Tab-separated table of C-alpha atoms in Angstrom:
chain	number	residue	atom	x	y	z
A	605	MET	CA	67.822	20.541	19.338
A	606	LYS	CA	68.529	23.099	22.327
A	607	LEU	CA	71.712	23.056	23.753
A	608	ASP	CA	71.877	24.987	27.113
A	609	VAL	CA	74.832	26.176	29.633
A	610	GLN	CA	75.022	22.624	30.761
A	611	GLN	CA	75.226	20.749	27.506
A	612	VAL	CA	78.037	23.320	26.130
A	613	LEU	CA	79.646	22.606	28.985
A	614	ASN	CA	79.324	19.110	28.503
A	615	TRP	CA	80.356	19.305	24.655
A	616	LEU	CA	83.838	20.656	25.943
A	617	GLU	CA	84.169	18.342	28.979
A	618	LYS	CA	84.059	15.525	26.376
A	619	THR	CA	86.086	17.019	23.755
A	620	ASN	CA	88.841	17.817	26.520
A	621	GLU	CA	88.551	14.128	27.807
A	622	LYS	CA	89.225	13.087	23.856
A	623	ILE	CA	92.090	15.551	23.637
A	624	GLN	CA	93.611	14.288	27.126
A	625	MET	CA	93.356	10.880	26.006
A	626	ASN	CA	94.670	11.276	22.339
A	627	LYS	CA	97.472	13.778	23.456
A	628	GLU	CA	100.423	11.339	22.556
A	629	TYR	CA	98.245	10.240	19.435
A	630	LEU	CA	98.003	14.014	18.525
A	631	THR	CA	101.729	14.493	19.052
A	632	SER	CA	102.767	11.608	16.898
A	633	LEU	CA	100.904	12.634	14.232
A	634	ASP	CA	102.296	16.324	14.411
A	635	ARG	CA	105.648	15.016	14.520
A	636	ALA	CA	105.344	13.344	11.096
A	637	ILE	CA	104.421	16.248	9.022
A	638	GLY	CA	104.773	19.121	11.628
A	639	ASP	CA	106.385	20.681	14.599
A	640	GLY	CA	105.367	17.974	17.052
A	641	ASP	CA	103.489	20.274	19.702
A	642	HIS	CA	99.495	19.590	18.801
A	643	GLY	CA	98.985	17.413	21.376
A	644	ILE	CA	100.872	19.186	24.197
A	645	ASN	CA	99.029	22.588	23.048
A	646	MET	CA	95.661	21.386	22.787
A	647	SER	CA	95.775	19.397	25.933
A	648	ARG	CA	97.152	22.363	27.907
A	649	GLY	CA	94.628	24.859	26.227
A	650	PHE	CA	91.856	22.376	26.700
A	651	GLN	CA	92.639	21.604	30.299
A	652	GLU	CA	93.118	25.433	31.202
A	653	ALA	CA	89.791	26.020	29.453
A	654	ILE	CA	87.754	23.501	31.441
A	655	ASP	CA	89.682	24.299	34.663
A	656	LYS	CA	88.450	27.949	34.313
A	657	THR	CA	84.603	26.938	32.850
A	658	THR	CA	84.334	24.302	35.803
A	659	THR	CA	84.789	26.862	38.080
A	660	THR	CA	82.973	29.717	36.968
A	661	THR	CA	79.228	29.745	37.202
A	662	TYR	CA	77.391	30.567	33.525
A	663	ILE	CA	74.109	31.808	32.750
A	664	SER	CA	74.692	32.304	29.102
A	665	VAL	CA	76.125	30.268	26.542
A	666	SER	CA	78.065	33.249	25.012
A	667	ASP	CA	80.244	33.482	27.991
A	668	VAL	CA	81.267	30.058	28.419
A	669	LEU	CA	82.460	29.943	24.659
A	670	LYS	CA	84.118	33.200	25.017
A	671	ASP	CA	86.208	32.459	28.146
A	672	VAL	CA	87.248	28.976	26.365
A	673	ALA	CA	88.235	31.330	23.388
A	674	MET	CA	90.472	33.454	25.596
A	675	THR	CA	92.039	31.094	27.277
A	676	LEU	CA	92.797	29.331	24.247
A	677	ILE	CA	94.414	32.510	22.516
A	678	SER	CA	96.204	32.951	25.786
A	679	LYS	CA	97.584	29.704	26.625
A	680	VAL	CA	98.356	27.869	23.538
A	681	GLY	CA	101.467	29.026	21.659
A	682	GLY	CA	100.935	26.961	18.280
A	683	ALA	CA	98.817	27.757	15.603
A	684	SER	CA	95.828	25.837	17.160
A	685	GLY	CA	95.600	28.844	20.104
A	686	PRO	CA	94.851	31.527	17.487
A	687	LEU	CA	92.655	29.211	14.893
A	688	TYR	CA	90.452	27.340	17.716
A	689	GLY	CA	90.673	30.570	19.886
A	690	THR	CA	89.003	32.542	16.816
A	691	ALA	CA	86.507	29.722	16.023
A	692	PHE	CA	85.108	30.137	19.662
A	693	LEU	CA	85.311	33.940	19.684
A	694	LYS	CA	83.156	33.847	16.547
A	695	MET	CA	80.471	31.180	18.121
A	696	SER	CA	80.347	33.317	21.269
A	697	MET	CA	79.506	36.374	19.159
A	698	VAL	CA	76.754	34.594	17.300
A	699	VAL	CA	75.010	33.202	20.312
A	700	LYS	CA	75.169	36.401	22.283
A	701	ASN	CA	72.119	37.307	24.509
A	702	ARG	CA	70.823	33.847	24.015
A	703	GLU	CA	70.017	31.089	26.706
A	704	LEU	CA	69.764	28.300	24.716
A	705	ILE	CA	71.391	27.519	21.131
A	706	ASP	CA	68.701	26.016	18.577
A	707	LYS	CA	69.926	23.998	15.479
A	708	LYS	CA	69.539	27.301	13.399
A	709	THR	CA	71.796	29.140	15.923
A	710	LEU	CA	74.315	26.103	15.699
A	711	GLU	CA	74.608	26.391	12.190
A	712	ASN	CA	75.049	30.068	12.233
A	713	ALA	CA	77.698	29.641	14.962
A	714	LEU	CA	79.453	26.882	13.196
A	715	GLU	CA	79.621	28.848	10.063
A	716	SER	CA	80.715	32.129	11.486
A	717	ALA	CA	83.657	29.975	13.446
A	718	LEU	CA	84.725	28.825	9.825
A	719	GLU	CA	84.655	32.294	8.263
A	720	GLY	CA	86.903	33.166	11.076
A	721	ILE	CA	89.455	30.177	10.838
A	722	LEU	CA	89.539	30.791	6.987
A	723	GLN	CA	90.357	34.450	7.432
A	724	ARG	CA	92.938	34.066	10.299
A	725	GLY	CA	94.760	31.002	8.966
A	726	LYS	CA	93.984	32.175	5.312
A	727	ALA	CA	93.933	28.339	4.181
A	728	GLN	CA	91.505	26.916	1.692
A	729	LEU	CA	89.195	23.742	1.468
A	730	ASN	CA	91.840	20.562	0.482
A	731	ASP	CA	94.978	22.610	1.859
A	732	LYS	CA	94.938	19.617	4.499
A	733	THR	CA	94.078	21.908	7.321
A	734	LEU	CA	91.071	21.723	9.773
A	735	VAL	CA	89.175	23.485	7.308
A	736	ASP	CA	89.012	20.225	5.722
A	737	VAL	CA	86.511	19.199	8.365
A	738	TRP	CA	85.138	22.189	9.337
A	739	THR	CA	83.525	23.155	6.006
A	740	PRO	CA	81.775	19.628	5.563
A	741	VAL	CA	79.949	20.100	9.174
A	742	VAL	CA	79.059	23.649	8.374
A	743	ASP	CA	77.493	22.213	5.050
A	744	LEU	CA	75.701	19.325	6.706
A	745	LEU	CA	74.185	21.429	9.025
A	746	LYS	CA	73.216	24.064	6.364
A	747	ALA	CA	71.587	21.008	4.102
A	748	LYS	CA	69.597	19.512	7.088
A	749	GLU	CA	66.560	20.826	9.124
A	750	VAL	CA	67.117	18.502	11.542
A	751	ILE	CA	70.751	17.394	12.758
A	752	LYS	CA	71.344	13.579	14.292
A	753	GLY	CA	74.450	13.301	16.104
A	754	SER	CA	75.219	9.891	14.139
A	755	GLU	CA	75.296	11.810	11.023
A	756	LEU	CA	77.223	14.962	12.422
A	757	GLU	CA	79.982	12.302	13.627
A	758	GLU	CA	79.862	10.397	10.504
A	759	VAL	CA	80.725	13.444	8.472
A	760	ALA	CA	83.469	14.646	10.887
A	761	LYS	CA	84.946	11.265	10.754
A	762	ASN	CA	85.236	10.756	6.842
A	763	ALA	CA	86.422	14.364	6.533
A	764	MET	CA	89.175	13.878	9.165
A	765	GLU	CA	90.536	10.718	7.363
A	766	SER	CA	90.322	12.284	3.771
A	767	THR	CA	92.943	14.240	4.711
A	768	LYS	CA	95.370	11.465	4.608
A	769	GLU	CA	95.721	11.382	0.832
A	770	ARG	CA	95.857	14.908	0.681
A	771	MET	CA	98.988	17.039	-0.085
A	772	ALA	CA	99.475	20.223	2.364
A	773	LYS	CA	99.257	23.700	1.176
A	774	LYS	CA	99.014	25.373	4.316
A	775	GLY	CA	100.836	25.338	7.851
A	776	ARG	CA	104.245	23.837	8.654
A	777	ALA	CA	103.145	20.644	6.893
A	778	ALA	CA	103.234	22.519	3.431
A	779	TYR	CA	106.938	22.758	3.676
A	780	LEU	CA	107.052	18.922	2.742
A	781	LYS	CA	104.815	19.209	-0.204
A	782	GLU	CA	104.296	15.516	-1.447
A	783	ARG	CA	105.865	14.046	1.510
A	784	SER	CA	103.092	15.146	3.419
A	785	ILE	CA	100.857	12.747	1.776
A	786	GLY	CA	99.892	9.547	3.591
A	787	HIS	CA	99.388	11.428	7.226
A	788	LEU	CA	96.577	12.750	8.709
A	789	ASP	CA	96.288	16.577	9.384
A	790	PRO	CA	96.440	16.925	13.236
A	791	GLY	CA	94.215	19.749	13.166
A	792	SER	CA	91.487	18.197	11.354
A	793	VAL	CA	91.873	14.969	13.812
A	794	SER	CA	91.519	17.412	16.987
A	795	SER	CA	88.391	18.927	15.146
A	796	TYR	CA	87.127	15.292	14.780
A	797	TYR	CA	87.067	15.117	18.271
A	798	LEU	CA	85.315	18.601	18.853
A	799	PHE	CA	82.408	17.521	16.468
A	800	ALA	CA	82.438	13.933	17.909
A	801	SER	CA	81.871	15.321	21.464
A	802	LEU	CA	78.911	17.542	19.931
A	803	ALA	CA	77.462	14.572	18.246
A	804	GLU	CA	77.608	12.693	21.524
A	805	VAL	CA	75.533	15.751	23.082
A	806	LEU	CA	73.292	15.874	20.754
A	807	SER	CA	72.586	12.016	20.496
A	808	GLU	CA	72.139	12.065	24.388
A	809	GLU	CA	69.127	14.551	23.448
A	810	GLU	CA	67.516	12.271	20.803
B	1405	MET	CA	109.344	63.727	17.191
B	1406	PRO	CA	109.457	59.788	17.959
B	1407	ASN	CA	110.347	57.167	15.311
B	1408	VAL	CA	108.025	54.325	14.220
B	1409	GLY	CA	108.645	51.364	16.491
B	1410	ILE	CA	109.464	48.034	15.594
B	1411	VAL	CA	108.288	44.578	17.239
B	1412	LEU	CA	110.084	41.201	16.417
B	1413	ILE	CA	107.994	38.360	16.715
B	1414	SER	CA	109.441	34.879	16.518
B	1415	HIS	CA	108.968	31.075	18.038
B	1416	SER	CA	112.172	31.417	19.481
B	1417	LEU	CA	113.120	33.933	22.402
B	1418	LYS	CA	116.902	33.626	21.396
B	1419	VAL	CA	116.133	34.168	17.535
B	1420	VAL	CA	114.498	37.538	18.221
B	1421	GLU	CA	117.184	38.578	21.318
B	1422	GLY	CA	119.603	38.098	18.484
B	1423	ILE	CA	118.223	40.093	15.778
B	1424	GLN	CA	117.389	42.941	18.220
B	1425	GLU	CA	121.465	43.045	18.883
B	1426	ILE	CA	122.104	42.862	15.812
B	1427	ILE	CA	120.157	46.076	14.742
B	1428	GLN	CA	120.795	47.845	17.987
B	1429	GLN	CA	124.326	47.566	16.877
B	1430	ALA	CA	123.702	50.386	13.873
B	1431	VAL	CA	120.279	52.186	14.989
B	1432	LEU	CA	120.100	53.427	18.427
B	1433	ASN	CA	116.817	55.903	18.155
B	1434	VAL	CA	114.377	53.585	17.248
B	1435	PRO	CA	112.126	51.551	19.826
B	1436	ILE	CA	112.889	47.683	18.803
B	1437	GLU	CA	111.247	45.744	21.118
B	1438	ILE	CA	110.711	41.654	20.873
B	1439	ALA	CA	108.230	38.892	21.454
B	1440	GLY	CA	109.960	35.387	21.423
B	1441	GLY	CA	108.652	32.458	22.689
B	1442	THR	CA	105.684	31.379	24.607
B	1443	ASP	CA	104.521	32.801	28.253
B	1444	ASP	CA	107.219	30.244	29.604
B	1445	ASN	CA	109.456	30.741	26.963
B	1446	LYS	CA	109.118	27.506	25.154
B	1447	ILE	CA	109.071	27.725	21.443
B	1448	GLY	CA	105.775	29.343	20.273
B	1449	THR	CA	104.638	32.532	20.156
B	1450	SER	CA	102.263	34.570	22.974
B	1451	VAL	CA	99.577	37.009	21.985
B	1452	GLN	CA	100.170	38.704	25.568
B	1453	LYS	CA	103.933	39.173	24.755
B	1454	ILE	CA	103.024	40.631	21.332
B	1455	ILE	CA	100.749	43.187	23.214
B	1456	ASN	CA	103.140	44.073	25.463
B	1457	ALA	CA	105.895	44.626	22.940
B	1458	ILE	CA	103.574	46.782	20.642
B	1459	VAL	CA	102.856	49.002	24.257
B	1460	LYS	CA	106.539	49.295	24.697
B	1461	ALA	CA	107.050	50.454	20.848
B	1462	TYR	CA	104.218	52.498	20.635
B	1463	SER	CA	103.978	56.257	19.345
B	1464	GLU	CA	101.564	58.181	17.629
B	1465	LYS	CA	103.912	57.205	14.561
B	1466	GLY	CA	103.034	53.524	14.999
B	1467	VAL	CA	104.573	50.252	15.153
B	1468	LEU	CA	105.531	47.575	12.573
B	1469	LEU	CA	105.599	44.198	13.351
B	1470	PHE	CA	107.874	41.265	11.944
B	1471	TYR	CA	107.434	37.559	12.369
B	1472	ASP	CA	108.921	34.353	11.620
B	1473	LEU	CA	106.587	31.467	10.814
B	1474	GLY	CA	103.033	31.423	10.202
B	1475	SER	CA	101.238	30.880	13.728
B	1476	ALA	CA	103.381	33.893	14.512
B	1477	LYS	CA	101.522	35.827	11.935
B	1478	MET	CA	97.927	34.655	13.365
B	1479	ASN	CA	98.933	35.771	16.710
B	1480	ALA	CA	100.371	39.195	15.863
B	1481	GLU	CA	96.951	39.870	13.830
B	1482	LEU	CA	95.169	38.721	16.696
B	1483	ALA	CA	96.554	40.964	19.237
B	1484	ILE	CA	96.083	44.085	17.231
B	1485	GLU	CA	92.404	42.873	16.358
B	1486	LEU	CA	92.018	42.432	20.453
B	1487	TYR	CA	93.371	45.876	21.248
B	1488	GLY	CA	92.219	47.533	18.626
B	1489	TYR	CA	95.426	49.382	18.117
B	1490	GLU	CA	95.436	51.993	15.447
B	1491	ASN	CA	98.696	52.295	13.062
B	1492	VAL	CA	100.235	49.092	13.678
B	1493	LYS	CA	100.780	46.742	11.059
B	1494	VAL	CA	101.863	43.390	10.557
B	1495	VAL	CA	104.635	43.322	7.619
B	1496	ASN	CA	105.057	40.281	5.236
B	1497	ALA	CA	109.008	40.536	4.793
B	1498	PRO	CA	111.855	38.469	6.233
B	1499	LEU	CA	112.187	38.934	9.783
B	1500	LEU	CA	115.742	39.909	9.840
B	1501	GLU	CA	116.238	41.875	6.756
B	1502	GLY	CA	112.642	43.492	6.588
B	1503	ALA	CA	113.144	44.416	10.354
B	1504	TYR	CA	116.816	46.006	10.043
B	1505	VAL	CA	115.758	47.906	6.873
B	1506	ALA	CA	112.725	49.142	8.555
B	1507	ALA	CA	114.532	50.226	11.562
B	1508	VAL	CA	117.256	52.050	9.284
B	1509	GLU	CA	114.236	53.966	7.674
B	1510	SER	CA	112.911	54.621	10.960
B	1511	SER	CA	115.818	56.222	12.463
B	1512	ILE	CA	115.902	58.697	9.557
B	1513	GLY	CA	112.317	59.626	10.415
B	1514	LYS	CA	110.085	57.740	7.623
B	1515	SER	CA	106.737	57.399	8.066
B	1516	LEU	CA	104.671	53.935	8.896
B	1517	GLU	CA	103.532	53.991	5.403
B	1518	GLU	CA	107.050	54.782	3.503
B	1519	ILE	CA	108.555	51.893	5.546
B	1520	GLU	CA	106.285	49.466	4.944
B	1521	GLN	CA	106.427	50.083	1.053
B	1522	THR	CA	110.231	49.965	1.218
B	1523	THR	CA	109.648	46.635	2.919
B	1524	GLN	CA	107.691	45.047	0.445
B	1525	THR	CA	110.584	44.845	-1.967
B	1526	ILE	CA	113.276	43.461	0.123
B	1527	THR	CA	115.433	40.644	-0.986
B	1528	LYS	CA	118.822	39.229	0.452
B	1529	ASP	CA	120.658	41.499	-1.549
B	1530	SER	CA	118.804	44.897	-1.153
């Protein structure tokens, strides 16, 4: 597999479409166990990012990812801004000076993004945060020589659904303790949209 | 000789305006800057507002940042990293009580390290 600038833009546009389509759903998930701003923040942040990337000419994938990072950091007021912003910033640093992202580079980029998320948010695996989706996705990439879109989608989806039965230990939902059980983690759902979109781009290539 | 600056970061502009008012009733010779709400003054925090506040409060004695909830801390750390400030630190202490004690200590000329140490032990009764 190889991702060029156009495919990375495609990945982001697909992610944005899913977020816009599910804005109310994300908000309702966050209202149940958080502060109810995840749908609004993600839809605004990604729309602004897409507005930026669709009006800019890129020659490197790194610049695309960096623009997304800076837009999310500056436009999103909730926790998703610094977390996703840090993730995209780390990815852009790993793919710097490359025209294409091959499988190994994607693996390194996502691993570095996960490290950034962990460092920024101080969450651990199974705290019912987006880390619970990013970790198995990175593990999958590390375990496989070749990555298939369908596998990626399945792993991300199962990971997202597994957050439902967990008790939140980090983020606003952690204040609810056992009452957070039985609800999906909104950040894990939006991370699923990101990886489901990446899976679609990978599948188109297969 | 300037004093250590204080930046108050909250999800709400009203919260930090109120705290700033409380502190400035007692302490007049310390820069107390605020970064409350998002860029359009909704509930949330803004990296840009935090950077602006740091710039205003800054001197060679440094700046201490106080915050309210989780994502405010993340944005405070991001602001420091993105602009590579020296002598600027995020303090893990209650926003109101922490900033109040820090402002008083700053007003009598204490250093960033000394103030930071005092704020580690702050409780409601201290």
